[in-house]
mmCIF file of C-alpha atoms in Angstrom:
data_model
loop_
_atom_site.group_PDB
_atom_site.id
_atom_site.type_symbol
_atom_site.label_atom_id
_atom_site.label_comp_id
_atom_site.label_asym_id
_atom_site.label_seq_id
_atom_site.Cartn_x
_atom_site.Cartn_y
_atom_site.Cartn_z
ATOM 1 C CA UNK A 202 0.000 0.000 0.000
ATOM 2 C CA UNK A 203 2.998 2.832 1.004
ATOM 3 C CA UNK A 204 4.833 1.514 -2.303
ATOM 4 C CA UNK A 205 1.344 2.081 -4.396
ATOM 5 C CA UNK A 206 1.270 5.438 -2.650
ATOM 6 C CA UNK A 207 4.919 6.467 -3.558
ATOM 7 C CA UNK A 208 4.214 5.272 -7.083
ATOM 8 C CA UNK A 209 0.563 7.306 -7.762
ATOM 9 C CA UNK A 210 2.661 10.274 -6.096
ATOM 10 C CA UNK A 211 5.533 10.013 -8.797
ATOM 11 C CA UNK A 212 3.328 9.424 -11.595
ATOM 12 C CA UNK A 213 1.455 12.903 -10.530
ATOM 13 C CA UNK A 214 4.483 14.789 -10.381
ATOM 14 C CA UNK A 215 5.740 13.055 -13.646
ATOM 15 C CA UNK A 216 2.188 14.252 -15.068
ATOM 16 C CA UNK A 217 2.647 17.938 -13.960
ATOM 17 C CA UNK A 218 5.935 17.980 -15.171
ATOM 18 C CA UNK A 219 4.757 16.602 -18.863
ATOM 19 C CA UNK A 220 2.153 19.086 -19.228
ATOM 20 C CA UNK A 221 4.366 22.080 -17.667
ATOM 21 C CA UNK A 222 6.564 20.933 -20.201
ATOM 22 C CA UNK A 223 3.802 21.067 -22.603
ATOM 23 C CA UNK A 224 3.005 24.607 -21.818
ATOM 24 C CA UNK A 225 6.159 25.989 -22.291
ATOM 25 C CA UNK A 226 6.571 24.574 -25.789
ATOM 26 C CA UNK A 227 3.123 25.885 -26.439
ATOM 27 C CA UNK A 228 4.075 29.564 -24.965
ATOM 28 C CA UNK A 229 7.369 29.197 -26.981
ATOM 29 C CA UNK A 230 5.519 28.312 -30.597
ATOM 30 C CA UNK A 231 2.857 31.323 -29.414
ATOM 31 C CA UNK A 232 6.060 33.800 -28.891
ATOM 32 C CA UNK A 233 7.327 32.509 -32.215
ATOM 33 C CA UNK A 234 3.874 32.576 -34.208
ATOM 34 C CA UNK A 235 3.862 36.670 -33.082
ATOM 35 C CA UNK A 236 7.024 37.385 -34.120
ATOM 36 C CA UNK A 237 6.087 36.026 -37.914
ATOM 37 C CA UNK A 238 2.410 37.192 -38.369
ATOM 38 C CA UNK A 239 2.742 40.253 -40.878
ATOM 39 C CA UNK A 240 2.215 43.911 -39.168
ATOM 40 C CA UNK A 241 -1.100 44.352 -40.192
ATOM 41 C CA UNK A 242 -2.566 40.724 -38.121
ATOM 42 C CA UNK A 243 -0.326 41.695 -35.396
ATOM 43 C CA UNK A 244 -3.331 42.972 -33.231
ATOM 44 C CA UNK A 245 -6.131 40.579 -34.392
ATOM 45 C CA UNK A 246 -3.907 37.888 -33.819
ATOM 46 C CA UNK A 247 -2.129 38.748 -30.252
ATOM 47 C CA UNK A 248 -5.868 39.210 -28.885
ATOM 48 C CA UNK A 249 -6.478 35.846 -30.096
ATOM 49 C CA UNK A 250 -3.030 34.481 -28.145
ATOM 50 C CA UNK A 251 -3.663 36.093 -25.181
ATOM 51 C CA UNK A 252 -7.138 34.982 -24.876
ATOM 52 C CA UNK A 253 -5.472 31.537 -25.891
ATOM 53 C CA UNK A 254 -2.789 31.538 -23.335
ATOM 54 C CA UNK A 255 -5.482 33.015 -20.611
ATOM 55 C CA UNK A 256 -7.435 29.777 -21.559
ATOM 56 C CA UNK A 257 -4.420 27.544 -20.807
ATOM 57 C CA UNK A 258 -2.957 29.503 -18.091
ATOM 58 C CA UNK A 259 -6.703 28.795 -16.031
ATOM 59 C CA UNK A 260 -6.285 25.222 -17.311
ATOM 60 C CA UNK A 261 -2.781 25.100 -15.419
ATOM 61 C CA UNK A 262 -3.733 26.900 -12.617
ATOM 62 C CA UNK A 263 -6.581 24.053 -11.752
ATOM 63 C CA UNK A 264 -4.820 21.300 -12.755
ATOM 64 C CA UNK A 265 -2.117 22.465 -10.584
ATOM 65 C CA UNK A 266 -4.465 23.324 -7.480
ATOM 66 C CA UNK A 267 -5.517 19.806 -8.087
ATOM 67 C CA UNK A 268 -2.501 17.688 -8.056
ATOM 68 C CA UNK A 269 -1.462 20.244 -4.403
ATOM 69 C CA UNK A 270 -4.493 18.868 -3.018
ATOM 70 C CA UNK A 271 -3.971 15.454 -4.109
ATOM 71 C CA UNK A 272 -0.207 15.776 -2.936
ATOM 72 C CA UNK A 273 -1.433 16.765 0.443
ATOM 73 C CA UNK A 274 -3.753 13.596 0.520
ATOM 74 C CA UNK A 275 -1.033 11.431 -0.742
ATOM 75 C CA UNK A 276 1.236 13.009 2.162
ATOM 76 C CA UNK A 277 -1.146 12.454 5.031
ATOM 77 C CA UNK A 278 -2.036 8.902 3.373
ATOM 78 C CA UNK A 279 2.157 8.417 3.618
ATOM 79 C CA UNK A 280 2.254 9.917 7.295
ATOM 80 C CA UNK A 281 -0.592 7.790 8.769
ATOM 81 C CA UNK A 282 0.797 4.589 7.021
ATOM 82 C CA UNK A 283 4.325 5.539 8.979
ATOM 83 C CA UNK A 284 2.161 6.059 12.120
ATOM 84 C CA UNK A 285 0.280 2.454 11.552
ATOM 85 C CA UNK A 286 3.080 0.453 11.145
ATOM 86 C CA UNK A 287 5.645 2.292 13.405
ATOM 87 C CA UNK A 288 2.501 1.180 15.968
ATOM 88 C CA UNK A 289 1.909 -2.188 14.748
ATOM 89 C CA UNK A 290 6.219 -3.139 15.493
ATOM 90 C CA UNK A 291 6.179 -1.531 18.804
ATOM 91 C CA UNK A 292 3.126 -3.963 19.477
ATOM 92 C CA UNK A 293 4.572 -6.627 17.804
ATOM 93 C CA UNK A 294 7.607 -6.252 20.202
ATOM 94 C CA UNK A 295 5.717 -5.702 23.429
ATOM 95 C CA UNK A 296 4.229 -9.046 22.213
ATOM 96 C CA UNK A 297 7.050 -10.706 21.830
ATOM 97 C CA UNK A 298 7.675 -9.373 25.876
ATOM 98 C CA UNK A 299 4.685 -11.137 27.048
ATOM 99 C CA UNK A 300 5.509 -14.183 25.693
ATOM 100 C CA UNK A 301 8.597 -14.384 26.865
ATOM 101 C CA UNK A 302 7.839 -13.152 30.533
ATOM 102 C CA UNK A 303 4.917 -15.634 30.314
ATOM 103 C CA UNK A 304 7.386 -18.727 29.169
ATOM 104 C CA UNK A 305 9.950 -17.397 32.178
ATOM 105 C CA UNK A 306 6.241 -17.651 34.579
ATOM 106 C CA UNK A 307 5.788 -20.916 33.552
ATOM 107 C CA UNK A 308 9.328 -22.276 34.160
ATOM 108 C CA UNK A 309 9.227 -20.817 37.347
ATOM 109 C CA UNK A 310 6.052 -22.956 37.765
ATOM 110 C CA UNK A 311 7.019 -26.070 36.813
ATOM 111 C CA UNK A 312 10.726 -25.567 39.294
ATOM 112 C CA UNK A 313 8.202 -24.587 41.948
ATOM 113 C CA UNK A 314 6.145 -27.446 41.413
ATOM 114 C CA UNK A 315 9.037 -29.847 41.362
ATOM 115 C CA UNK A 316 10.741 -28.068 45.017
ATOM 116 C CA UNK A 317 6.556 -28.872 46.454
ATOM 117 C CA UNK A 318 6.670 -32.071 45.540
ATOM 118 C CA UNK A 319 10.381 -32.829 46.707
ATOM 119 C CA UNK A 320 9.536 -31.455 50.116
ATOM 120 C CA UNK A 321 6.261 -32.874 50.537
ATOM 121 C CA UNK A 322 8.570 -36.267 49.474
ATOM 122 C CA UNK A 323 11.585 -36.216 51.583
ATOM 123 C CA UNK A 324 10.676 -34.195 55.374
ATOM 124 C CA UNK A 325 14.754 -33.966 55.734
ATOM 125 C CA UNK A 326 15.316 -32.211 52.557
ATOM 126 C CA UNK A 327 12.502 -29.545 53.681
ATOM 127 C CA UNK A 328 14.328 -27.080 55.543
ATOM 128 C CA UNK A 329 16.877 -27.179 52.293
ATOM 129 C CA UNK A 330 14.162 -26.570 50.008
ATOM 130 C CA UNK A 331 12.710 -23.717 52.129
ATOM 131 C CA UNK A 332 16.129 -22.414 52.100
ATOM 132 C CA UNK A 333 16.377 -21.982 48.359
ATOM 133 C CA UNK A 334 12.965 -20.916 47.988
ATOM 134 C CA UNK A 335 13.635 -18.143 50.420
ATOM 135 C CA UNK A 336 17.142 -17.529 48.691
ATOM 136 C CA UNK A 337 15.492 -17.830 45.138
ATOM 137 C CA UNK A 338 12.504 -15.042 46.572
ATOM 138 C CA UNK A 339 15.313 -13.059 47.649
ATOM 139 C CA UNK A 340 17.449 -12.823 44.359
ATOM 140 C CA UNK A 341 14.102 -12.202 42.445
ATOM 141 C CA UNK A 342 12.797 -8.841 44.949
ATOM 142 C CA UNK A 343 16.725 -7.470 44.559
ATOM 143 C CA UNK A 344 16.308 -7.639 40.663
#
């Protein structure tokens, strides 16, 4: 979608630039065509050019107010895409958090689990399981 964005942006520009092109050959031939028409056309004529080059001066003028507006679209189009998936990889690594505090949760689960069931299994080895409970407890509230 940004790539299809770029490209209908470039194409616009390439457009503009065609037909700005375009005009200047056309005000070029019109600057030529006065200086050949004989002395006596010259007025008929240059009325006629000017109304002419009035005609495609308005043209310009709209088509050019048109492809600023769609710029601007095109722009705001690009800056919200930017937005979305600047968003969408800062969620994608807070994901990627979760799951691994969530795999860490479950280990400490299952080693939990497995000092329970030692202790509730061998009475002498209790007060060295509570030990290392306590010292595991401890080493996890000093991080």
């Amino acid at each position: 979608d940004y790539s299809s964005i770029v490209t209908e942006y470039e194409l616009l520009v390439q457009h503009q630039t065609q037909e700005s092109q375009l005009e200047i050959q056309q005000l070029k031939a019109a600057a030529d065509l006065k200086q050949s028409i004989k002395h006596e056309h010259i007025e008929t004529q240059t009325d006629e050019d000017i109304n002419a080059l009035y005609e495609l001066i308005e043209e310009q003028s709209q088509q050019m107010k048109d492809l600023n507006e769609m710029t601007s679209i095109l722009s705001s189009q690009l800056e919200s895409q930017i937005d979305i998936n600047k968003e969408k990889k800062e969620m994608e690594e807070q994901l990627a958090n979760y799951k691994n505090e969530l795999e860490n949760f479950m280990q400490e689960r299952t080693t939990l689990l497995e000092e329970i069931a030692k202790s509730k299994s061998s009475p002498s080895e209790s007060a060295d399981n509570e030990t290392q409970t306590e010292d595991r407890q401890q080493d996890k509230l000093a991080q």
